[in-house]
XYZ file of C-alpha atoms in Angstrom:
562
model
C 0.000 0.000 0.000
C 2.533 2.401 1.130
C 6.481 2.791 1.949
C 7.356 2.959 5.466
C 10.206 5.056 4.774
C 7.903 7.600 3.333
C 6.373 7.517 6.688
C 9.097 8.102 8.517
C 8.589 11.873 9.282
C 5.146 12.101 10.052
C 5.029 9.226 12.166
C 8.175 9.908 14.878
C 11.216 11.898 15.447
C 14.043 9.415 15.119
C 15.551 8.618 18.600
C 18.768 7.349 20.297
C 18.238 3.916 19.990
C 20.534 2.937 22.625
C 18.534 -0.016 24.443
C 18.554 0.002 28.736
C 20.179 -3.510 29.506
C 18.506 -6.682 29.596
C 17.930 -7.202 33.843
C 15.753 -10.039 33.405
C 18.637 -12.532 31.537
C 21.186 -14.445 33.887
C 23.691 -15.366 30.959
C 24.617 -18.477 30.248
C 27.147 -18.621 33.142
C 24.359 -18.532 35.851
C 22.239 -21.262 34.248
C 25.498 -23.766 34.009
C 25.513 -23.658 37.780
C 22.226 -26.063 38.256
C 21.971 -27.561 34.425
C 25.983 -28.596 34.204
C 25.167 -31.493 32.284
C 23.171 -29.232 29.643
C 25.391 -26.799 29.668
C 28.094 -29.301 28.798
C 26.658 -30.361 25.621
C 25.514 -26.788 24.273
C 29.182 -25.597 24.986
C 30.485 -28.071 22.456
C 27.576 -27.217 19.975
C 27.789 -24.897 16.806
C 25.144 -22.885 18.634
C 27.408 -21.854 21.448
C 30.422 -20.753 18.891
C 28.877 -18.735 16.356
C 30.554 -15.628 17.414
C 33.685 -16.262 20.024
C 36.779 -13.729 21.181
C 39.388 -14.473 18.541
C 41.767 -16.782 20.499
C 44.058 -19.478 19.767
C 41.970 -22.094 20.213
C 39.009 -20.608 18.264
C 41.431 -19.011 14.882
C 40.966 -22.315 12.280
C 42.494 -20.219 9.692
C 46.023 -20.060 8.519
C 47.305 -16.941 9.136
C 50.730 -18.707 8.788
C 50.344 -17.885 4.485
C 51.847 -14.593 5.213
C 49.653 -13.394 2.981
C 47.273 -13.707 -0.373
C 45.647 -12.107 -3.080
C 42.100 -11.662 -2.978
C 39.803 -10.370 -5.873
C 43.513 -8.483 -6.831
C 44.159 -7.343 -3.583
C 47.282 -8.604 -1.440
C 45.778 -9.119 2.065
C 48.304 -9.816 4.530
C 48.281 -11.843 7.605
C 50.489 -12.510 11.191
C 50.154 -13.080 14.891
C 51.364 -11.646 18.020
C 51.118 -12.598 21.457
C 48.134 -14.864 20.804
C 46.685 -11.985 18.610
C 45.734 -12.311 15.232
C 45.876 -9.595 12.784
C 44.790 -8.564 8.962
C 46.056 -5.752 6.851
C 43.990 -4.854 3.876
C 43.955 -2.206 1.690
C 40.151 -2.285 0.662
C 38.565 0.147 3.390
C 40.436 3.509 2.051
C 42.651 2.042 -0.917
C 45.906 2.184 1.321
C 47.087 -0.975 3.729
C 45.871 -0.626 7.105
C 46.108 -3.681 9.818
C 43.322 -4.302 12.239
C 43.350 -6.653 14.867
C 40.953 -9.643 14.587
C 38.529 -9.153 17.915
C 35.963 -11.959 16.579
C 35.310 -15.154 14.320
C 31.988 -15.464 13.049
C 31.243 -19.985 11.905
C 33.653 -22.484 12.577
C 31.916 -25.366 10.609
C 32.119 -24.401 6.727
C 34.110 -21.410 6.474
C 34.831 -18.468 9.455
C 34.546 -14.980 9.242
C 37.138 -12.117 10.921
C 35.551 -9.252 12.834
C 36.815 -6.146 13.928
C 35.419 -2.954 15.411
C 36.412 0.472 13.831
C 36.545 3.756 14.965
C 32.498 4.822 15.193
C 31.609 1.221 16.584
C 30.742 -0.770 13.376
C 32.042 -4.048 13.694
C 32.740 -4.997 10.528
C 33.545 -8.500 8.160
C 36.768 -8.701 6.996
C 37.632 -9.428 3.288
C 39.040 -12.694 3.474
C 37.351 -15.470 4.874
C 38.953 -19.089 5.655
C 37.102 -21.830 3.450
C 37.240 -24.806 6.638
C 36.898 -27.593 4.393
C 38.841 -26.846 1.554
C 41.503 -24.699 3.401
C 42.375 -21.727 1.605
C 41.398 -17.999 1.896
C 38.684 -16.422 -0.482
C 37.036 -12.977 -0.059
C 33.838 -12.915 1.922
C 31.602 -10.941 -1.488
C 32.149 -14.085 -2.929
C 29.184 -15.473 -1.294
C 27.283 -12.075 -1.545
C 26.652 -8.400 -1.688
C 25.171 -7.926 1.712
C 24.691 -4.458 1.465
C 23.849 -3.965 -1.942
C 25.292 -0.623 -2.664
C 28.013 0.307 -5.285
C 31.296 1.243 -4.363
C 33.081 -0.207 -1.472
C 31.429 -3.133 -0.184
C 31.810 -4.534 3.228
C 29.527 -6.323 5.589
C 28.635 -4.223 8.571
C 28.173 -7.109 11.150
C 26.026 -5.166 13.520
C 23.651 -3.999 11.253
C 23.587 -6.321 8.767
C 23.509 -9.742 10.993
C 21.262 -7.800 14.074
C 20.017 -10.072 16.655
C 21.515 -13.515 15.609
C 24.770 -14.927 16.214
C 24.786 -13.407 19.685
C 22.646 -13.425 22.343
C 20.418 -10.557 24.066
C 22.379 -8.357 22.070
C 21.538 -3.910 21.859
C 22.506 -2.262 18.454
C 22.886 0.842 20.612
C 23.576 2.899 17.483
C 23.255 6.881 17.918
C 22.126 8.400 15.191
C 23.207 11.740 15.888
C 26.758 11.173 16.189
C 26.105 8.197 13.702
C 28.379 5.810 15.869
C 27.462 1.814 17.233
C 28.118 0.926 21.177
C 26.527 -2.536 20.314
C 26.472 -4.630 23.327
C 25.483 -8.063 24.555
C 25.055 -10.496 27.316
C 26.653 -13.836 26.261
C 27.950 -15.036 22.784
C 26.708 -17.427 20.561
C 23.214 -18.451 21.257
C 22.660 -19.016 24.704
C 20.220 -21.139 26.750
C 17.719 -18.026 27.347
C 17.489 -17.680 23.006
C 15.696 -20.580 23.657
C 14.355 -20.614 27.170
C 13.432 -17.099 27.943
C 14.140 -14.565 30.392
C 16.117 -16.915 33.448
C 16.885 -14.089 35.999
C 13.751 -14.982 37.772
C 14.180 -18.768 37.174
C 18.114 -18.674 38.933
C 17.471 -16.354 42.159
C 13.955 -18.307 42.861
C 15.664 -21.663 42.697
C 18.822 -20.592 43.882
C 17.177 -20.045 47.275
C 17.236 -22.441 49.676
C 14.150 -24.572 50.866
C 11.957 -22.442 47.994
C 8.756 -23.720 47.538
C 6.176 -23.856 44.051
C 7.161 -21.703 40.855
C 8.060 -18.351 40.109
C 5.832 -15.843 38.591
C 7.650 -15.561 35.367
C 9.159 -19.208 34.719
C 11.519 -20.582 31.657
C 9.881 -21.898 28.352
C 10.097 -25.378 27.639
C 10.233 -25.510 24.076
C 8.779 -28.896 23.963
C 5.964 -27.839 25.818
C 4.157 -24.963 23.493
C 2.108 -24.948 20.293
C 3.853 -26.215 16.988
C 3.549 -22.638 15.748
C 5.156 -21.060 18.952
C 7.795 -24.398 19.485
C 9.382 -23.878 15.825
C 9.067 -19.592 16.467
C 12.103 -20.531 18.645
C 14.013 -21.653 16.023
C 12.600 -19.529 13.250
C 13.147 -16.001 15.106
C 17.211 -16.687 13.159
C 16.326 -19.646 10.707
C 14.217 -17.046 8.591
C 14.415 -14.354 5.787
C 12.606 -11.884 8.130
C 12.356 -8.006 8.920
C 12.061 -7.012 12.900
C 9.261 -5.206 13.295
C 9.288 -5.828 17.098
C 12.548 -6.293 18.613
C 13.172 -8.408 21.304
C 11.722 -11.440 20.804
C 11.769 -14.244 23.342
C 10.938 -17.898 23.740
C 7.312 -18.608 23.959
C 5.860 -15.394 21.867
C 4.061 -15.508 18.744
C 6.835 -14.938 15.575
C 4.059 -12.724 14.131
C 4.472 -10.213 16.965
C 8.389 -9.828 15.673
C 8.678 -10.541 12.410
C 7.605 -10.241 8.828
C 9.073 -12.971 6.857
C 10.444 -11.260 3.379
C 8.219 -13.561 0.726
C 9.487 -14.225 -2.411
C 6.628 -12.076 -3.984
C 9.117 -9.159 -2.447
C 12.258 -10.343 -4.128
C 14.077 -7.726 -6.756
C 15.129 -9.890 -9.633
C 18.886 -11.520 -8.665
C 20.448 -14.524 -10.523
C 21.103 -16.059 -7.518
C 17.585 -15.670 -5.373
C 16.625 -16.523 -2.423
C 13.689 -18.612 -3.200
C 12.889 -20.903 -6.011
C 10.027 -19.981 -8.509
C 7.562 -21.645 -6.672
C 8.354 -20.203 -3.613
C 10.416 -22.528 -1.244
C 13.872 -21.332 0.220
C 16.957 -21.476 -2.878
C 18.994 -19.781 0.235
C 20.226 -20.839 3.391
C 19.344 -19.799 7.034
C 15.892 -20.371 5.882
C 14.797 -23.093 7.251
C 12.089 -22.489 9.145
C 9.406 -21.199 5.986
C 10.962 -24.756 4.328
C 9.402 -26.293 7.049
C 6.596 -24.756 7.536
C 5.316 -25.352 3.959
C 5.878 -28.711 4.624
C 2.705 -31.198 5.320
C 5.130 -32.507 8.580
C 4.181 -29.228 9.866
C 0.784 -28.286 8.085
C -0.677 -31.418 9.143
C 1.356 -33.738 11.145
C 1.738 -30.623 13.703
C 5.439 -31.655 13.696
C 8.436 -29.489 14.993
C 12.002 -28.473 14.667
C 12.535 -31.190 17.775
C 11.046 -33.650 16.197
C 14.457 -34.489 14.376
C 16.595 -32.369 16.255
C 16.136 -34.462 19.482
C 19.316 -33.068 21.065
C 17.841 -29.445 21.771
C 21.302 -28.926 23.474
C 23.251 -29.443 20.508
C 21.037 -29.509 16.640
C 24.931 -30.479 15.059
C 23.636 -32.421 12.512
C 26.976 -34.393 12.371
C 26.342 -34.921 16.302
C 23.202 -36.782 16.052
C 23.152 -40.009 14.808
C 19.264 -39.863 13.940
C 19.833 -37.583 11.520
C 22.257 -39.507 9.234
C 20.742 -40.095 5.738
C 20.874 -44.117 5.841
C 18.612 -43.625 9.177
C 14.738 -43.726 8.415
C 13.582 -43.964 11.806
C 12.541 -40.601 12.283
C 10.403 -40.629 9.324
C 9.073 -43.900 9.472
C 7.576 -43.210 13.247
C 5.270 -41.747 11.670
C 5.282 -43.283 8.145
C 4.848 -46.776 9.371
C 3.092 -48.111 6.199
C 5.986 -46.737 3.853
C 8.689 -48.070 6.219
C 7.161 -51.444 6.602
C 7.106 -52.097 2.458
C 9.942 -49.665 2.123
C 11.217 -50.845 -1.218
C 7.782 -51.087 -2.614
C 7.295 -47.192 -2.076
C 10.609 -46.224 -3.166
C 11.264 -48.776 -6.605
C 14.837 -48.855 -5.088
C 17.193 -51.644 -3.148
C 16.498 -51.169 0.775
C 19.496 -50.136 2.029
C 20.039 -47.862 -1.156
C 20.124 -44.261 -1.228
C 16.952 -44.144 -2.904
C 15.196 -46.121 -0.255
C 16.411 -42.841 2.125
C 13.796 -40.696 3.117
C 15.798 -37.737 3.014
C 17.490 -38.169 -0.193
C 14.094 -38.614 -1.994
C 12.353 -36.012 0.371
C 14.729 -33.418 1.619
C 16.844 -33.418 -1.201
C 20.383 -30.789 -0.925
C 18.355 -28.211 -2.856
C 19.293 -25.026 -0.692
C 22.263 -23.565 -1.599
C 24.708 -22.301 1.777
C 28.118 -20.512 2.063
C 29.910 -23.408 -0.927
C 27.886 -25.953 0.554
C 24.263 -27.522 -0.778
C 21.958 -28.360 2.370
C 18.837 -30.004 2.754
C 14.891 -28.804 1.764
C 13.288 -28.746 5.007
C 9.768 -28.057 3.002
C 9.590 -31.963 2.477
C 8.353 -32.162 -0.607
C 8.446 -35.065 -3.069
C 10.094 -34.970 -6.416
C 8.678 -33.020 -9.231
C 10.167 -32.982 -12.406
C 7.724 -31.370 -14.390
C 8.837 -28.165 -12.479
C 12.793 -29.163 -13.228
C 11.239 -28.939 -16.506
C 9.544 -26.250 -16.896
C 11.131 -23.382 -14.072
C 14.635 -24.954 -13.933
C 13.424 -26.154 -9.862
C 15.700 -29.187 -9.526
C 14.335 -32.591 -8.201
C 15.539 -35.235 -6.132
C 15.648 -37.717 -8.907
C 18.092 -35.984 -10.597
C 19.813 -34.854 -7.303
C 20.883 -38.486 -7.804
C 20.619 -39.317 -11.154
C 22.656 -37.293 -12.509
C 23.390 -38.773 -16.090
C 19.516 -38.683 -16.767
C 17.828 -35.699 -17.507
C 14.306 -34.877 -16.037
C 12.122 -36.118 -19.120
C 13.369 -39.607 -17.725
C 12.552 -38.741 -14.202
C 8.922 -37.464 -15.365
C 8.557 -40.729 -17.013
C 9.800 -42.845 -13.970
C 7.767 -40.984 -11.195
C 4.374 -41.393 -13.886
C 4.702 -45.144 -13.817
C 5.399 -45.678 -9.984
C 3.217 -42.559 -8.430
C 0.691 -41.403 -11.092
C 0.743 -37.748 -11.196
C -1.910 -36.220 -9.037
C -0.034 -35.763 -5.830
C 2.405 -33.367 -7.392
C -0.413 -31.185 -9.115
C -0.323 -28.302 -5.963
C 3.019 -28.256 -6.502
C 3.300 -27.562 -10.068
C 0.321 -25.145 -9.702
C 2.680 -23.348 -7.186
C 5.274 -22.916 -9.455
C 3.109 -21.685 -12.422
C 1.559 -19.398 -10.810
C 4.299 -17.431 -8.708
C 6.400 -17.608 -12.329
C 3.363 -16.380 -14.052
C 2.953 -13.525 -11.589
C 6.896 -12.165 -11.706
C 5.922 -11.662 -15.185
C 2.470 -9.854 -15.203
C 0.542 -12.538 -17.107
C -3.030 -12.101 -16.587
C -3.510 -15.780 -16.220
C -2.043 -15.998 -13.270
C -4.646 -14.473 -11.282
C -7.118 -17.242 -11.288
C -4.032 -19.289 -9.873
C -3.007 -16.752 -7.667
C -6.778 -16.674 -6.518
C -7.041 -20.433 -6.013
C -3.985 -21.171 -3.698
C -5.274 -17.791 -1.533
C -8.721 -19.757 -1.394
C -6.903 -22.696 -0.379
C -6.525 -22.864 3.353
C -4.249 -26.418 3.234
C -1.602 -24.538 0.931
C -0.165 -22.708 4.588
C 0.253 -19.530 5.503
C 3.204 -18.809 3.932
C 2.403 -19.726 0.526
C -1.046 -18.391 0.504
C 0.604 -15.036 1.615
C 3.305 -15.336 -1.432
C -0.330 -15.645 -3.463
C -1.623 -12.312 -1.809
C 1.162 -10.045 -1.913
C 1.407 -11.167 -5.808
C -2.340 -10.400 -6.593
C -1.391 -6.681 -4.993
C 0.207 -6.384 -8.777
C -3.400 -6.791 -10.686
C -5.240 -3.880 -8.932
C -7.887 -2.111 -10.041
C -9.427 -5.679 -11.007
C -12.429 -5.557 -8.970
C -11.821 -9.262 -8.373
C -8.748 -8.754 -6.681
C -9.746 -5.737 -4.639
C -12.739 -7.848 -3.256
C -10.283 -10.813 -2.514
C -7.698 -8.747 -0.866
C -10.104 -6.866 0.936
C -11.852 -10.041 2.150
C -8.443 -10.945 2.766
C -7.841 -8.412 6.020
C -10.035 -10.702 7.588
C -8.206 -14.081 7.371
C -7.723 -16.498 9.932
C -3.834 -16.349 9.248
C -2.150 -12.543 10.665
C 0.556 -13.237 7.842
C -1.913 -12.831 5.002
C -3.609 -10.048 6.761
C -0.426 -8.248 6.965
C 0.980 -8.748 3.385
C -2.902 -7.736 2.127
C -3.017 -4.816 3.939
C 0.764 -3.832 2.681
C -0.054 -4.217 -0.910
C -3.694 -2.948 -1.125
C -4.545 0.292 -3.061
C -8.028 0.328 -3.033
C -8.996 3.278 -5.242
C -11.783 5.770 -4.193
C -14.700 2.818 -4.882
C -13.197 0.958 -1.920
C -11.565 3.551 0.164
C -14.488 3.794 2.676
C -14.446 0.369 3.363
C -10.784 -0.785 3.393
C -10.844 2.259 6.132
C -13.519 0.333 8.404
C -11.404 -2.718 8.055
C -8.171 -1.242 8.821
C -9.264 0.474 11.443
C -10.658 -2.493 13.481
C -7.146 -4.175 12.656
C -5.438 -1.480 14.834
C -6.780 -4.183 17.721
C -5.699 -7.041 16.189
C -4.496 -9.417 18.294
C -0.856 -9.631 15.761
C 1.475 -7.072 16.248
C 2.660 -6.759 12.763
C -1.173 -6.581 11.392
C -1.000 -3.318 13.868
C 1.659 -1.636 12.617
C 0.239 -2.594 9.164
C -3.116 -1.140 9.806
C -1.594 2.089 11.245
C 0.446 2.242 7.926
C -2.219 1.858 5.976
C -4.799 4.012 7.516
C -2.111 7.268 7.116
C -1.086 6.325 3.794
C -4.436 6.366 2.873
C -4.481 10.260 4.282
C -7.360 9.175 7.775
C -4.672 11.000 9.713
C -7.547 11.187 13.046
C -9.298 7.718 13.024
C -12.786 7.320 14.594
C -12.374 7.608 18.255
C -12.928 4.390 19.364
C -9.279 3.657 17.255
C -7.357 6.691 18.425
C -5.753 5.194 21.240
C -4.828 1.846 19.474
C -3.518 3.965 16.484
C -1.001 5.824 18.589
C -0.165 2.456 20.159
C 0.312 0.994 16.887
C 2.599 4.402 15.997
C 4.489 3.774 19.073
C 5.482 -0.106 17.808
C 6.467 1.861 14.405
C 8.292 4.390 15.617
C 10.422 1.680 17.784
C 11.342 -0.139 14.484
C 12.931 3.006 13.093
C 14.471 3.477 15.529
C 16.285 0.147 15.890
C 16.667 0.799 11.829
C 17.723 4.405 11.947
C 21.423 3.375 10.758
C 19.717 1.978 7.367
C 18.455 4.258 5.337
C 16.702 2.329 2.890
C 15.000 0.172 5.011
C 10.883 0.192 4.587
């Protein structure tokens, strides 16, 4: 419907948006001292390590080269004391050495961090490749700021909120300078469990008796949509519209995932035409298009039984020759296993994940799995360039022979809302009129998920005026799901037939019970000029203005951010 940055001035003053401390977190420390055992495993995990003091012990690259050349650069490397240190001359075209403060990864390749002068910590150039040990330069994987001229990966603005834990940008916009600050790093226990604060000085009393007020989550205890939130507030392609999320809240009160209807045009996307993640750290809307989820209610933990440590090369239940995890659920598939699959038993093609969660998502020069769970389709390989799993394998066939094999064995009905999927979203990037009768159909749809359904909506904002759309988008502000009432409300224009209406609408959404359908109502209703709301709204509009005016100013060192 409208910008946000156009919004920016009439809706707030930016502010300082140095954060107060976090005095209901204990730090990782404090819960070690009752959970050792737990603590002991997560200190060993990837979780704990994703951004660690740059020791000795935690350096994997060789900084023994001397130096290299990088994208025609010479990059030079030594050590001191138990310091490690980079010269580059990329920053301001003339050598200068910084000392390495952080590493960012330690499984595929690890990043070097250091803080300049106004407090942006900032990537490093080169980057140690772990498994194929040599140096390359970090925009080899990516732009991340997508600007001409000197490019360079501004850690705390760029990577905000993950990789750390209960972490404050803290940038001042005035004196445009960072004092970014955090509690514990890596991810922590309370990332996962909550505020603890309350948890360790109530049990760390003697003789206490029942609960505290405000206890730890148990991840394993809430709803399938708040359990996998956990996971998903990093594994996700998301903007913060609420900081400060915490175990046990509802993702839509944070976040607003970034759909692939939103997507500028990029030859190497983050989704795939019909939608599922193409890019890692996604993981979470994989999963939740997936029917595990949509219908099986399944979560992250389901596979990821070690909640302690998710290392996938940790947990033996997770290795590709192991079905059980599938089949507990499966059990007519796993008990005539060969019969589903047309492959040898203990063949890769009798795997559940090789057939199902195929290495289809592309990471930092590494292919991981699909978490959406899908089966193959190679009419989609065929027609959008989407590869399958058949081929995954099979590589010396192309997908006309795949199309033919998965006929004979499977029919091809099961793989129609798929292909659907794909047509439409590709018909859509395009502007082809025929896509709006698909585009309608997988809105109409409540089994297609959230996600997808929302992909459907924020592509049918393209074909206004149609009076068919306007209807369906309006009717859309009232959906059971808060993400596709807050990407309808973002992309409707209603024109001065609906105007009176979409008002009404958007003004009862100002109570909605989803923060980002709020913010999106409160958006809407100014862009559409109803600067005074009826008064029964006035007070949730300014509450609704406050939420906004937070988010810029946790974004006011960005400004192109909506």
């Amino acid at each position: 419907m409208v910008r946000l940055g156009a919004l920016l001035v009439w809706l707030s003053a930016i502010v300082c948006a140095s954060a107060e401390g976090v005095p209901n977190f204990a730090g990782a420390a404090a819960c070690g001292k009752c959970h050792a055992n737990a603590a002991h495993t997560w200190s060993g995990s990837r979780h704990s390590k994703m951004v660690q003091p740059a020791t000795t012990t935690g350096v994997v690259g060789d900084f023994g080269r001397g130096a290299v050349t990088l994208r025609g650069s010479v990059y030079r490397f030594r050590t001191q004391a138990g310091a490690f240190y980079i010269t580059e001359p990329y920053l301001t075209g003339k050598p200068q050495e910084h000392r390495v403060q952080y590493t960012l990864g330690n499984r595929r390749i690890q990043h070097y961090l250091t803080t300049l002068a106004d407090g942006r910590i900032i990537v490093l150039p080169p980057t140690w490749d772990v498994l194929r040990k040599n140096w390359f330069h970090n925009l080899d994987i990516d732009d991340p700021e997508e600007a001409p001229g000197t490019q360079v990966q501004i850690w705390n603005k760029s990577c905000y909120s993950c990789h750390v834990s209960q972490e404050q940008k803290n940038f001042d916009p005035q004196k445009i300078v960072y004092k970014t600050a955090w509690l514990d790093f890596g991810i922590n226990c309370e990332r996962c469990h909550g505020p603890g604060a309350e948890h360790a000085a109530f049990y760390g009393k003697p003789n206490h008796q029942g609960k505290p007020e405000h206890d730890v989550v148990v991840q394993t205890r809430l709803s399938a949509a708040r359990n996998t939130a956990v996971c998903a507030q990093c594994h996700s392609f998301r903007d913060i519209l609420v900081d400060g999320f915490a175990a046990g809240d509802d993702y839509y009160d944070h976040f607003l995932p970034m759909l692939e209807f939103s997507q500028a045009p990029s030859e190497d996307p983050a989704y795939w035409p019909d939608g599922r993640p193409r890019r890692f750290s996604t993981d979470a809307y994989g999963f939740w298009q997936s029917e595990c989820y949509l219908k099986g209610n399944a979560t992250c933990l389901d596979c990821h039984v070690v909640p302690h440590n998710t290392d996938v090369d940790k947990n033996p239940q997770l290795k590709p020759d192991v079905n059980t995890l599938c089949t507990r659920c499966h059990q007519a598939e796993g008990a005539s296993l060969s019969s589903h699959t047309h492959h040898a038993e203990k063949s890769s093609g009798s795997s559940c994940v090789e057939c199902h969660m195929p290495r289809t998502v592309y990471s930092i020069k590494a292919e991981i799995r699909d978490h959406a769970m899908t089966i193959p389709v190679p009419e989609n390989t065929l027609a959008h360039a989407i590869p399958n799993a058949c081929n995954v394998c099979h590589k010396d066939r192309d997908a006309s022979w795949a199309l033919e094999k998965v006929n004979a064995w499977y029919g091809s009905a099961s793989r129609q809302k798929l292909i659907r999927r794909a047509d439409a979203f590709t018909e859509a990037r395009k502007g082809d009129a025929g896509a709006v009768a698909k585009l309608l159909a997988i809105l109409n749809e409540p089994k297609e998920g959230a996600l997808v359904r929302a992909n459907a909506v924020g592509y049918l904002g393209n074909y206004q005026p149609d009076p068919a759309v306007v209807r369906a988008l309006l009717q859309s502000l009232s959906d059971p799901e808060p993400l596709v009432r807050a990407i309808a409300m973002r992309v409707l224009n209603p024109g001065p037939a609906y105007r009176t209406e979409a008002a009404a609408a958007l003004g009862s959404l100002l109570r909605d019970p989803s923060a980002i359908v709020r913010i999106g109502a409160a958006v809407g209703l100014i862009g559409m000029g109803f600067r005074q709301p009826p008064s029964e709204y006035v007070e949730s509009l300014e509450v609704a203005k406050q939420l906004f005016r937070a988010r810029a100013a946790l974004n006011s060192d960005d400004a192109e951010q909506d």
